Short mmCIF file of C-alpha atoms in Angstrom, two decimals:
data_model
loop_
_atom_site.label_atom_id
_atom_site.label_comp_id
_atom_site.label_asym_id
_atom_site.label_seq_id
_atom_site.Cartn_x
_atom_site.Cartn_y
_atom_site.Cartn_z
CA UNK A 1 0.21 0.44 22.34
CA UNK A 2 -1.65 3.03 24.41
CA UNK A 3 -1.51 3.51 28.27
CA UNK A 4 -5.31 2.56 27.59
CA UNK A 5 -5.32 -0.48 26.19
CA UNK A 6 -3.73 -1.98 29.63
CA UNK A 7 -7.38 -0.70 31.15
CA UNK A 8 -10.03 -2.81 32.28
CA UNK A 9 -12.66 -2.85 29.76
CA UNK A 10 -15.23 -0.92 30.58
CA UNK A 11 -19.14 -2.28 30.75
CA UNK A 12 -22.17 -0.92 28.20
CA UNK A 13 -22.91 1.00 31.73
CA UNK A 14 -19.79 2.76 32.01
CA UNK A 15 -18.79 3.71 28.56
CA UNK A 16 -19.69 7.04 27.74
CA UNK A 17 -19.62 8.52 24.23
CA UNK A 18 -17.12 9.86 21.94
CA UNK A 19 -18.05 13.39 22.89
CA UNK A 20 -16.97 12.81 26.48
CA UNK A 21 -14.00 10.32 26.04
CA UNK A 22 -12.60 11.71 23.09
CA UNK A 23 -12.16 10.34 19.73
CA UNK A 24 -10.05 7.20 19.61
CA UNK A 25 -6.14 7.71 18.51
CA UNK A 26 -7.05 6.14 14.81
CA UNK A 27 -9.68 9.16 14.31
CA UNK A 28 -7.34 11.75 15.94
CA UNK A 29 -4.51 10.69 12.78
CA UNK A 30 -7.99 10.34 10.46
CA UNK A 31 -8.50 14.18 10.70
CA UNK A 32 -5.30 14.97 10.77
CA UNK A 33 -4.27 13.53 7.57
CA UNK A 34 -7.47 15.15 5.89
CA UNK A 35 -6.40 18.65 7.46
CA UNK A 36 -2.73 18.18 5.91
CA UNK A 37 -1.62 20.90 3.57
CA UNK A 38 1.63 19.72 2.38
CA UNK A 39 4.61 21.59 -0.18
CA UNK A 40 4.85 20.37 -3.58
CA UNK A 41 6.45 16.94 -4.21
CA UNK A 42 5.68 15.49 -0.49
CA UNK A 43 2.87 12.97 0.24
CA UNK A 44 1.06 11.75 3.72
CA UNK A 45 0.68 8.33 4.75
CA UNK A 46 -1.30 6.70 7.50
CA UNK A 47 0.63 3.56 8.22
CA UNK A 48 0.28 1.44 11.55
CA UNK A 49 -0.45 4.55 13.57
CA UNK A 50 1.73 7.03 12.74
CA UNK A 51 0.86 9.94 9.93
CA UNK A 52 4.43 9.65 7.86
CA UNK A 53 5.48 12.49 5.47
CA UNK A 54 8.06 11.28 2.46
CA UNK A 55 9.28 13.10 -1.13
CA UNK A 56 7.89 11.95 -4.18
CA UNK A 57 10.60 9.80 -6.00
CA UNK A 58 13.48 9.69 -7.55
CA UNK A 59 14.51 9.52 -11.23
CA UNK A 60 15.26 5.69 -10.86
CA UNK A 61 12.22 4.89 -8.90
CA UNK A 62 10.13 6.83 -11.09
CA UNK A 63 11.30 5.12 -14.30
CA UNK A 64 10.24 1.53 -12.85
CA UNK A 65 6.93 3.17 -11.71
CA UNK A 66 6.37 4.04 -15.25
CA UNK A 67 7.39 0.92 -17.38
CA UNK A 68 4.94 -0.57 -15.13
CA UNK A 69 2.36 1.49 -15.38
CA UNK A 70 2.62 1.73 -19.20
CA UNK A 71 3.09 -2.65 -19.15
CA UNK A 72 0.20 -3.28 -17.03
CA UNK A 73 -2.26 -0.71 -18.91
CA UNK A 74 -1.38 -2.45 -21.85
CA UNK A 75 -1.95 -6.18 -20.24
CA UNK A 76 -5.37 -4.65 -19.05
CA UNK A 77 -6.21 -2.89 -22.13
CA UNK A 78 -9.77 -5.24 -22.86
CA UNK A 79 -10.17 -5.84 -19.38
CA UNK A 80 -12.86 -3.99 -16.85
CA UNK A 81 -9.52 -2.95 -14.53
CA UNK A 82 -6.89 -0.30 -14.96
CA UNK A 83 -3.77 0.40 -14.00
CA UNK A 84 -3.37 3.15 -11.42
CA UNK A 85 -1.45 5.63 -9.31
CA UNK A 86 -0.99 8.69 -8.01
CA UNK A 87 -4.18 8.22 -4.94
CA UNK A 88 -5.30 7.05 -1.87
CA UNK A 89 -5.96 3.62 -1.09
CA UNK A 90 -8.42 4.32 1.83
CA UNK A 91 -8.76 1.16 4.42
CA UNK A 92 -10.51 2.04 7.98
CA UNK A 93 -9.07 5.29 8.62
CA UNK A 94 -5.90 4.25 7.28
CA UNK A 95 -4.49 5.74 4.02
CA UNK A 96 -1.82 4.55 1.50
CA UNK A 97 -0.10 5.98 -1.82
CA UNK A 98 0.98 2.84 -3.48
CA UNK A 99 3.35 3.26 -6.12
CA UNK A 100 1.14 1.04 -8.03
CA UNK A 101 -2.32 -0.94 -8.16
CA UNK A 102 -4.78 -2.51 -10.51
CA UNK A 103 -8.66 -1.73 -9.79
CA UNK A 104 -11.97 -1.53 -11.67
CA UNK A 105 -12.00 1.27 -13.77
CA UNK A 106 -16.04 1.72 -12.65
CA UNK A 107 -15.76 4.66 -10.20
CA UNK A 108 -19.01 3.61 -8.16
CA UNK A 109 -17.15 0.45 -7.66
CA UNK A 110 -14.04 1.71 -6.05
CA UNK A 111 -14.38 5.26 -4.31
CA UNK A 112 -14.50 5.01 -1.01
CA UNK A 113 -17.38 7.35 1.18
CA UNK A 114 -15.80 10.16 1.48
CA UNK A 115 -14.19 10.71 -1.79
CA UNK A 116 -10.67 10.84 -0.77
CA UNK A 117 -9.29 8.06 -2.45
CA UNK A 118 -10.15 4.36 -3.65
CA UNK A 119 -11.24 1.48 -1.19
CA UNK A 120 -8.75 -0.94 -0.55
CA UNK A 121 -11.27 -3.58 -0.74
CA UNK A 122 -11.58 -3.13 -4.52
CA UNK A 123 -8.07 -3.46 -5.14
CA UNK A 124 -6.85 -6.61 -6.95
CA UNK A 125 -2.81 -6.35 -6.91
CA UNK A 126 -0.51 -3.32 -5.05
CA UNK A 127 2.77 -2.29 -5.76
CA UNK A 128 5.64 -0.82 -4.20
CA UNK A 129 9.23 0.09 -5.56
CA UNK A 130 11.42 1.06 -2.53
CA UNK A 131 13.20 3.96 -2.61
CA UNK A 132 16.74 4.21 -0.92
CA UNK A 133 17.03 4.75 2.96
CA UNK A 134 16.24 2.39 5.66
CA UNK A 135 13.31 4.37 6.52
CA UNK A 136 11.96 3.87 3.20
CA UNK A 137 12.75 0.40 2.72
CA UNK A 138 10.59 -0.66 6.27
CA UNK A 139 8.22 1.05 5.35
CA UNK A 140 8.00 -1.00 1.53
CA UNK A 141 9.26 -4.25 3.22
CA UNK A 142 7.92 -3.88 7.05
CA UNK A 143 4.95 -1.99 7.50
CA UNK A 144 3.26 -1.99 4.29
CA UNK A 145 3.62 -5.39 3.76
CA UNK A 146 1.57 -6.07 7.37
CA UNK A 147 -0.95 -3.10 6.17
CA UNK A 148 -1.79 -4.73 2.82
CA UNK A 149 -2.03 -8.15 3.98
CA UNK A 150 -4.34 -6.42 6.93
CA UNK A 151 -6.09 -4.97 3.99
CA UNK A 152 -6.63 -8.66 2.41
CA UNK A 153 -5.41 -6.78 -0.82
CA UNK A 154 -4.67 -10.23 -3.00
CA UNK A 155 -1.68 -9.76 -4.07
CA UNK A 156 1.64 -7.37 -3.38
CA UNK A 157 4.80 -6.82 -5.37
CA UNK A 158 8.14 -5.30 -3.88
CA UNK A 159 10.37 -4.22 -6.58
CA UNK A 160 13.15 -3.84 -4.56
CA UNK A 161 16.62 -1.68 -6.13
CA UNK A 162 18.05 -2.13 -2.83
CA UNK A 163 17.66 -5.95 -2.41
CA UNK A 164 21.13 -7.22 -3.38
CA UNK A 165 21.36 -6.70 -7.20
CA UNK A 166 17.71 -6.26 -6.66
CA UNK A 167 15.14 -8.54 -5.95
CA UNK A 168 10.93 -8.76 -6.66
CA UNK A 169 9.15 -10.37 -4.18
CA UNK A 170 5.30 -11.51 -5.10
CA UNK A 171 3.44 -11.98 -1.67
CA UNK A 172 -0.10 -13.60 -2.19
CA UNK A 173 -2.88 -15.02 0.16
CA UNK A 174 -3.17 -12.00 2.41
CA UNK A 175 -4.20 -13.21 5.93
CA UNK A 176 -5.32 -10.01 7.71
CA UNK A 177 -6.00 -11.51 11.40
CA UNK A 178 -2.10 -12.53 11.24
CA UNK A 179 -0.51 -9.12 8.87
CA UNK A 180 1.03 -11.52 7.02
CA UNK A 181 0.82 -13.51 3.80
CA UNK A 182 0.43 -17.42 2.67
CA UNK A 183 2.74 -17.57 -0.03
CA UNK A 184 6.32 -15.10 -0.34
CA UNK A 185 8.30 -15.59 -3.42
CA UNK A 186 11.30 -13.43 -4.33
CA UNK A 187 13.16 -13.99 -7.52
CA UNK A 188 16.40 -11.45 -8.62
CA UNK A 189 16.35 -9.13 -11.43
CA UNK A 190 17.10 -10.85 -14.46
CA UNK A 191 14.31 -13.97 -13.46
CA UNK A 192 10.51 -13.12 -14.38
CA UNK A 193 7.60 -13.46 -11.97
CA UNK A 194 4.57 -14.01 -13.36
CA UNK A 195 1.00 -12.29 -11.30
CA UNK A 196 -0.77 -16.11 -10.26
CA UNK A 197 -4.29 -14.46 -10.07
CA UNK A 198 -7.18 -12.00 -10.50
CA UNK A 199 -7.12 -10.08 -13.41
CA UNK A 200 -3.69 -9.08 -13.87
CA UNK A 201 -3.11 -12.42 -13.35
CA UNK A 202 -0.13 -13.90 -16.06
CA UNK A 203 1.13 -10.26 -16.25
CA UNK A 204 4.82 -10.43 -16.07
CA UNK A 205 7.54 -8.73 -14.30
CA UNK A 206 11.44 -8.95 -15.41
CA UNK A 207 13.67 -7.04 -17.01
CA UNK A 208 11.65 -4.90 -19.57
CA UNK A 209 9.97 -3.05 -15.75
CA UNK A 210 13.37 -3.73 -13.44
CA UNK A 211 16.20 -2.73 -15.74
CA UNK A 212 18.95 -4.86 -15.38
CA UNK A 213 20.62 -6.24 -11.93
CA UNK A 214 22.16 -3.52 -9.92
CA UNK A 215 26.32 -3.17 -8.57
#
């Protein structure tokens, strides 16, 4: 929280606009982000008001990233969604890269205004496979988790290496006003979960995507 947000409010009379006050803190990281230029193999978040800068990753991670890209595509094959990755999910001046997500495949349905990415709003189910570090793993298990459900993205899965022998956790029915979710269920590696809804919904996650239990 900002020394300003202690402030009195201010009435229609006093407030003055942007151009004198400044733009807000959320605008400030907005234009940032757009002006990064980063080296190969990094990638630029916006997440709960801090820009964060992280590697693209590892062999592991990227092996679960692609069994479940190549399972869901499959699962969607006659459907009017797709399985994607590798972009922005764009949500009022905030800006993911999801290690996973199903969305129409109709570009006029999903790109958001400025072209930078794909609105959250069209997004059906995210995923995220944490990567090794604490760092990494709030920011799967922590402060994505509060950004998606802000979002009201349906549905989340954590794949989750790090989770005791490893763990997926299905959160569904966001509630944004609260950044959290209805329903949490986490299962280890080795039991399938099964997505309840939408139209990935009875795509299932176990062993085939995980690999087996880890330690």
């Amino acid at each position: 929280m900002t020394a300003l947000a202690h402030e009195r409010p201010k009435t229609m009379s006093e407030a003055q606009p942007e151009s004198l006050n400044g733009p807000d803190l959320d605008e400030v990281l907005w234009q940032a982000w757009k002006a990064m230029e980063l080296p190969e193999g990094y990638r630029a978040e916006i997440i709960e008001g801090a820009i964060e800068v992280s590697p693209t990753g590892r062999f592991a991670h990227a092996q679960i990233v692609n069994r479940l890209r190549d399972a869901l595509a499959i699962h969607l094959k006659d459907s009017e969604h797709g399985a994607w990755n590798d972009t922005n999910l764009i949500h009022s001046r905030k800006a993911w890269i999801p290690d996973g997500f199903v969305a129409p495949r109709d570009t006029e349905l999903i790109e958001d205004e400025e072209g930078l990415g794909i609105k959250a709003s069209a997004v059906a189910v995210v995923v995220e496979v944490v990567s090794p570090g604490k760092r990494n793993q709030d920011r799967d298990r922590v402060k994505k988790r509060r950004e998606y459900a802000r979002a009201g993205i349906p549905v989340y899965v954590l794949i989750d290496d790090h989770d005791g022998q490893g763990a997926v956790t299905l959160f569904t029915g966001p509630r944004p006003e609260k950044a959290d979710w209805e329903d949490i269920h986490r299962v280890p590696y080795g039991t399938e979960v099964t997505i309840p809804e939408g139209p990935a919904k009875g795509f299932v996650i176990g062993g085939g995507i995980t690999g087996p239990k880890r330690g």
